[in-house]
Amino acid sequence: MRDKFLSWGIVLVTATWIVALLIRAHYWIPILLSAIYALGVYNAYQSKHAILRNFPVLGYFRYFFESISPEMQQYFIERETDGKPFPRNQRSAVYRRAKNLSDTVAFGTQLEVNHRKYEGIKHSIYAKSPVEELPRVWVGGEQCTQPYHASLFNISAMSFGALSDRAQMSLNRGAKKGNFYHNTGEGGISPYHMEGGDLCWQIGTGYFGCRDEEGKFNPQLFEKYSTLPNVKMVEIKLSQGAKPGHGGVLPGVKNTPEIAKIRHVTPGMTVISPPSHSSFSDAAGLLRFVQKLRELSGGKPVGFKLCIGDTKEFEDICVQMNVLKIYPDFITIDGAEGGTGAAPPEFSDGVGMPLEPALIFVNRTLNNYNLRSKLRVIASGKVLTSLDILRAVAMGADMCNNARGFMFSLGCIQALRCNNNNCPTGVATQDKMLVKGLDVTDKSERVYHFHKNTLHTCNELIAAAGRTSYEEVDATMFMRGDEFDHLADLYFPDILGNVKQKARS
């Protein structure tokens, strides 16, 4: 193809120039063909892209279609139950709730219910009427002097830099109206976090917003910001589900002068957070750091976030809690399925414990060390729907955080471009032209409605199960598809006999 392009191209360009000169018209045609041919010659002799080298000019179509592949997949190929990491039916539910539209569906479920992976709620024939009041939880143990009354469902950590200024403003205004908190992410507190909503200030390994020139923790800066009225909680990020043990990455293209000023770094450079903290190196050091931050903040709730990896390390933290008598006010458990951070695929796909086994492990371990009553457990990592929230509560979570669901409420279309500054909806980009498409007034309302309607559905599900409060939510409220195998053998071999067959397929 390359040789044909070079040989036939020069013939075609020469012929069009001769014709144009003879008729003294349509000079734009040979000019255009000359430009295309020049581009093709460049493609044929460059060494970076084999496709363009072998297929000059035509190779660009391959890159174009690759760039719009996620959108093409969504619009023309995927079914309601397809799509990763979130299927279309879940995204559609978020969009409808965010727009405050009816979220009902017609003609029944599209899920395969006779399957081992099916999971649902055991409803009661003595169902209750759902309560209107949305659930709230007190955060702050015996060592905390400024406890916080938090919503059960809140915005998980997403930094300014990862998200645009208008996205952060929309999230914070929505949080203010809905009376739930907005986690800042590890990028520091920006002016766009200060729209009146409650904040959980996250402190990562880079200590952005509270670091000195060498990147070490600066207690004076921390005290200055942690005592702000909007800051209700402080979260130390040990690791996150999207990339446990890797540290954060802010691409240089997203590191604008404004972001650099907030983070106290050099603008334009790719900023990589260290994989671990420099302020401590063991469990005792972590707990002393928790105590230090609590004192500097004036007694506000302080906890830490981690994705469970080596279980012995978490047990060691529990041992040191009892030895030092220092207790965090909360622990956020981030499942390995979390995904708002850019990371190598091996870290996203193969490192860390998923949320469900992690929650079970953490709760059992805390109970074994008589610590469960001293702190709150927060679940995060694909906690998107009302069923996800109740499932997390049933496994021991006191509260839930979600990031990508709130991104959907802002208009995110799952284009999978969060890490290259080309988010088409203006949510996860610093491109001013793209950000202009995001209207703060409209999107903040959608954030508010998504939160409200999701928790309202939680209340309805609890009532349908015959429960009256979240304290009554436990694992017995749920049924799983693998339970049907036993039912089929005992009672309904003629009706449910095909369940085993489908489960194996």
XYZ file of N, CA and C in Angstrom, residues 38-152:
345
model
N 1.709 15.185 0.500
C 2.837 15.550 1.368
C 2.702 14.894 2.740
N 1.470 14.875 3.255
C 1.231 14.201 4.532
C 1.532 12.717 4.413
N 1.114 12.117 3.287
C 1.373 10.694 3.078
C 2.849 10.373 2.993
N 3.611 11.252 2.328
C 5.063 11.047 2.254
C 5.682 11.098 3.650
N 5.215 12.072 4.443
C 5.709 12.148 5.829
C 5.364 10.866 6.591
N 4.116 10.394 6.446
C 3.704 9.156 7.113
C 4.575 7.978 6.694
N 4.886 7.905 5.414
C 5.618 6.753 4.883
C 7.040 6.660 5.414
N 7.613 7.809 5.811
C 9.008 7.796 6.241
C 9.200 8.063 7.734
N 8.097 8.320 8.467
C 8.237 8.449 9.919
C 8.403 7.047 10.523
N 8.867 6.961 11.746
C 9.209 5.658 12.335
C 8.429 5.308 13.591
N 7.496 6.160 14.013
C 6.793 5.919 15.274
C 5.569 5.029 15.124
N 4.874 5.107 13.995
C 3.603 4.405 13.840
C 3.656 3.488 12.625
N 3.642 2.184 12.867
C 3.739 1.213 11.778
C 2.529 1.282 10.854
N 1.337 1.510 11.427
C 0.125 1.577 10.606
C 0.230 2.715 9.592
N 0.637 3.899 10.042
C 0.767 5.039 9.132
C 1.908 4.828 8.137
N 2.924 4.130 8.545
C 4.056 3.876 7.644
C 3.647 2.955 6.496
N 2.817 1.973 6.806
C 2.380 1.022 5.782
C 1.151 1.490 5.018
N 0.321 2.313 5.684
C -0.902 2.812 5.048
C -0.962 4.332 5.210
N -0.152 5.052 4.437
C -0.117 6.517 4.583
C -1.503 7.139 4.446
N -1.793 8.105 5.292
C -3.050 8.858 5.347
C -4.214 7.973 5.789
N -4.414 6.829 5.110
C -5.528 5.943 5.467
C -5.416 5.454 6.908
N -4.190 5.341 7.414
C -4.003 4.874 8.781
C -4.647 5.759 9.818
N -4.879 7.043 9.487
C -5.522 7.947 10.444
C -6.949 7.517 10.760
N -7.601 6.850 9.821
C -8.960 6.387 10.076
C -8.972 5.365 11.208
N -7.920 4.563 11.273
C -7.829 3.581 12.352
C -7.778 4.274 13.703
N -6.964 5.315 13.815
C -6.838 6.034 15.081
C -8.111 6.811 15.409
N -8.775 7.305 14.381
C -10.028 8.027 14.606
C -11.094 7.101 15.173
N -11.273 5.944 14.526
C -12.302 5.018 15.002
C -11.941 4.443 16.369
N -10.651 4.282 16.639
C -10.235 3.824 17.959
C -10.582 4.862 19.020
N -10.436 6.142 18.686
C -10.707 7.204 19.659
C -12.179 7.300 20.019
N -13.061 6.953 19.077
C -14.501 7.041 19.356
C -15.109 5.671 19.634
N -14.243 4.677 19.861
C -14.740 3.319 20.096
C -15.704 3.224 21.277
N -15.393 3.843 22.459
C -16.350 3.739 23.570
C -17.724 4.300 23.228
N -17.751 5.438 22.528
C -19.041 6.029 22.160
C -19.779 5.152 21.155
N -19.065 4.629 20.148
C -19.691 3.752 19.158
C -20.252 2.502 19.832
N -19.483 1.978 20.781
C -19.934 0.794 21.513
C -21.232 1.095 22.257
N -21.285 2.260 22.923
C -22.476 2.620 23.693
C -23.681 2.852 22.802
N -23.492 3.611 21.732
C -24.627 4.077 20.946
C -25.199 3.009 20.019
N -24.351 2.109 19.516
C -24.808 1.222 18.455
C -24.715 -0.267 18.770
N -23.982 -0.652 19.807
C -23.723 -2.079 20.009
C -24.246 -2.594 21.343
N -23.883 -1.933 22.448
C -24.175 -2.521 23.754
C -25.660 -2.545 24.076
N -26.048 -3.594 24.809
C -27.416 -3.742 25.285
C -27.542 -3.082 26.656
N -28.740 -3.134 27.217
C -28.982 -2.482 28.507
C -28.091 -3.041 29.607
N -27.790 -4.326 29.537
C -26.997 -4.954 30.596
C -25.521 -5.043 30.236
N -25.133 -4.448 29.101
C -23.730 -4.433 28.699
C -23.059 -3.153 29.182
N -21.771 -3.073 28.946
C -21.014 -1.870 29.284
C -20.177 -2.079 30.526
N -18.932 -1.690 30.466
C -18.013 -1.795 31.584
C -17.327 -0.442 31.793
N -17.051 -0.069 33.052
C -17.340 -0.817 34.275
C -18.787 -0.733 34.755
N -19.596 0.152 34.155
C -20.997 0.256 34.558
C -21.888 0.004 33.351
N -22.809 -0.959 33.437
C -23.706 -1.235 32.309
C -24.673 -0.087 32.063
N -25.260 -0.098 30.882
C -26.144 0.988 30.480
C -27.320 1.146 31.440
N -27.899 0.044 31.926
C -29.085 0.180 32.776
C -28.764 0.904 34.084
N -27.555 0.705 34.624
C -27.177 1.424 35.840
C -26.913 2.899 35.548
N -26.250 3.170 34.449
C -26.000 4.569 34.093
C -27.317 5.297 33.840
N -28.240 4.620 33.161
C -29.533 5.241 32.858
C -30.305 5.550 34.128
N -30.208 4.652 35.120
C -30.900 4.890 36.385
C -30.352 6.141 37.069
N -29.029 6.319 37.024
C -28.430 7.520 37.615
C -28.896 8.765 36.872
N -28.883 8.715 35.540
C -29.305 9.881 34.757
C -30.739 10.275 35.095
N -31.621 9.288 35.189
C -33.031 9.599 35.466
C -33.201 10.174 36.867
N -32.512 9.588 37.828
C -32.628 10.110 39.191
C -32.015 11.500 39.300
N -30.920 11.726 38.606
C -30.288 13.042 38.647
C -31.182 14.110 38.024
N -31.922 13.733 36.997
C -32.833 14.682 36.349
C -34.184 14.753 37.056
N -34.325 13.961 38.133
C -35.562 13.907 38.917
C -36.738 13.425 38.068
N -36.448 12.488 37.166
C -37.482 11.872 36.343
C -37.885 10.541 36.954
N -38.944 9.967 36.453
C -39.352 8.643 36.908
C -38.258 7.639 36.573
N -37.867 6.833 37.563
C -36.823 5.844 37.305
C -37.397 4.440 37.173
N -38.682 4.355 36.860
C -39.296 3.048 36.661
C -38.916 2.484 35.293
N -38.955 1.154 35.186
C -38.676 0.479 33.918
C -39.880 -0.378 33.549
N -40.056 -0.574 32.253
C -41.222 -1.311 31.757
C -40.847 -2.726 31.331
N -41.812 -3.600 31.416
C -41.745 -4.946 30.832
C -40.805 -5.892 31.569
N -40.504 -5.574 32.822
C -39.753 -6.508 33.648
C -38.245 -6.401 33.528
N -37.570 -7.220 34.332
C -36.109 -7.180 34.390
C -35.476 -7.754 33.129
N -34.302 -7.240 32.792
C -33.508 -7.792 31.703
C -32.348 -8.631 32.234
N -32.283 -8.785 33.540
C -31.234 -9.595 34.140
C -31.604 -11.068 34.086
N -30.603 -11.917 34.122
C -30.819 -13.355 34.203
C -30.941 -13.719 35.678
N -32.167 -13.927 36.143
C -32.380 -14.142 37.574
C -32.114 -15.584 37.993
N -32.265 -16.537 37.085
C -32.001 -17.941 37.415
C -30.521 -18.252 37.217
N -29.705 -17.555 37.962
C -28.262 -17.695 37.803
C -27.595 -17.520 39.155
N -26.476 -18.186 39.318
C -25.747 -18.141 40.585
C -25.353 -16.717 40.976
N -25.120 -15.850 40.006
C -24.678 -14.487 40.294
C -25.826 -13.552 40.670
N -27.048 -14.011 40.535
C -28.181 -13.137 40.877
C -28.164 -12.825 42.370
N -28.506 -11.588 42.702
C -28.602 -11.197 44.107
C -29.764 -10.233 44.265
N -30.607 -10.489 45.226
C -31.765 -9.636 45.444
C -32.161 -9.596 46.905
N -33.228 -8.865 47.182
C -33.704 -8.686 48.553
C -34.906 -9.581 48.811
N -34.944 -10.160 49.987
C -36.097 -10.965 50.400
C -37.180 -10.020 50.912
N -38.187 -9.816 50.111
C -39.261 -8.918 50.532
C -40.153 -9.618 51.562
N -40.939 -8.839 52.248
C -41.852 -9.365 53.257
C -43.296 -9.165 52.810
N -44.149 -10.121 53.136
C -45.577 -9.923 52.860
C -46.179 -8.946 53.871
N -45.375 -8.588 54.873
C -45.811 -7.595 55.861
C -44.958 -6.329 55.700
N -44.893 -5.853 54.483
C -44.061 -4.685 54.167
C -44.525 -3.450 54.934
N -43.574 -2.580 55.221
C -43.856 -1.342 55.945
C -43.992 -0.174 54.969
N -44.469 0.929 55.474
C -44.483 2.164 54.689
C -43.117 2.827 54.828
N -42.494 3.232 53.711
C -41.154 3.828 53.799
C -41.168 5.172 54.515
N -40.110 5.424 55.282
C -39.985 6.715 55.958
C -39.475 7.747 54.957
N -39.807 9.005 55.177
C -39.381 10.073 54.278
C -38.014 10.637 54.661
N -37.686 10.573 55.941
C -36.422 11.145 56.407
C -35.245 10.329 55.892
N -34.253 11.009 55.329
C -33.080 10.324 54.812
C -32.119 9.998 55.958
N -31.454 8.849 55.897
C -30.644 8.374 57.031
C -29.377 9.198 57.252
N -29.011 9.337 58.518
C -27.788 10.045 58.892
C -27.074 9.264 59.992
N -25.762 9.499 60.112
C -24.924 8.742 61.039
C -23.968 9.707 61.739
N -23.828 9.563 63.044
C -22.856 10.373 63.782
C -21.458 9.787 63.606
N -20.498 10.655 63.272
C -19.099 10.241 63.121
C -18.277 10.993 64.157
N -17.527 10.256 64.955
C -16.714 10.877 66.000
C -16.753 10.030 67.252
N -15.611 9.458 67.618
C -15.538 8.602 68.785
C -15.319 9.378 70.066
N -14.901 8.654 71.091
C -14.746 9.251 72.419
C -13.604 10.262 72.475
N -12.667 10.195 71.526
C -11.537 11.123 71.518
C -11.764 12.319 70.598
N -12.958 12.409 70.038
C -13.317 13.491 69.118
C -14.216 14.487 69.842
N -13.902 15.776 69.721
C -14.695 16.800 70.409
C -15.652 17.539 69.479
N -15.541 17.301 68.173
C -16.449 17.928 67.211
C -17.054 16.862 66.291
N -17.890 15.978 66.824
C -18.483 14.928 65.977
C -19.328 15.534 64.862
N -19.482 14.771 63.798
C -20.194 15.248 62.607
C -21.358 14.317 62.303
N -22.529 14.910 62.033
C -23.727 14.137 61.695
C -23.791 14.002 60.176
N -23.302 12.887 59.653
C -23.125 12.714 58.212
C -24.300 11.988 57.584
N -24.481 12.226 56.301
C -25.438 11.451 55.520
C -24.901 10.031 55.348
N -25.796 9.092 55.114
C -25.381 7.712 54.863
C -24.653 7.578 53.525
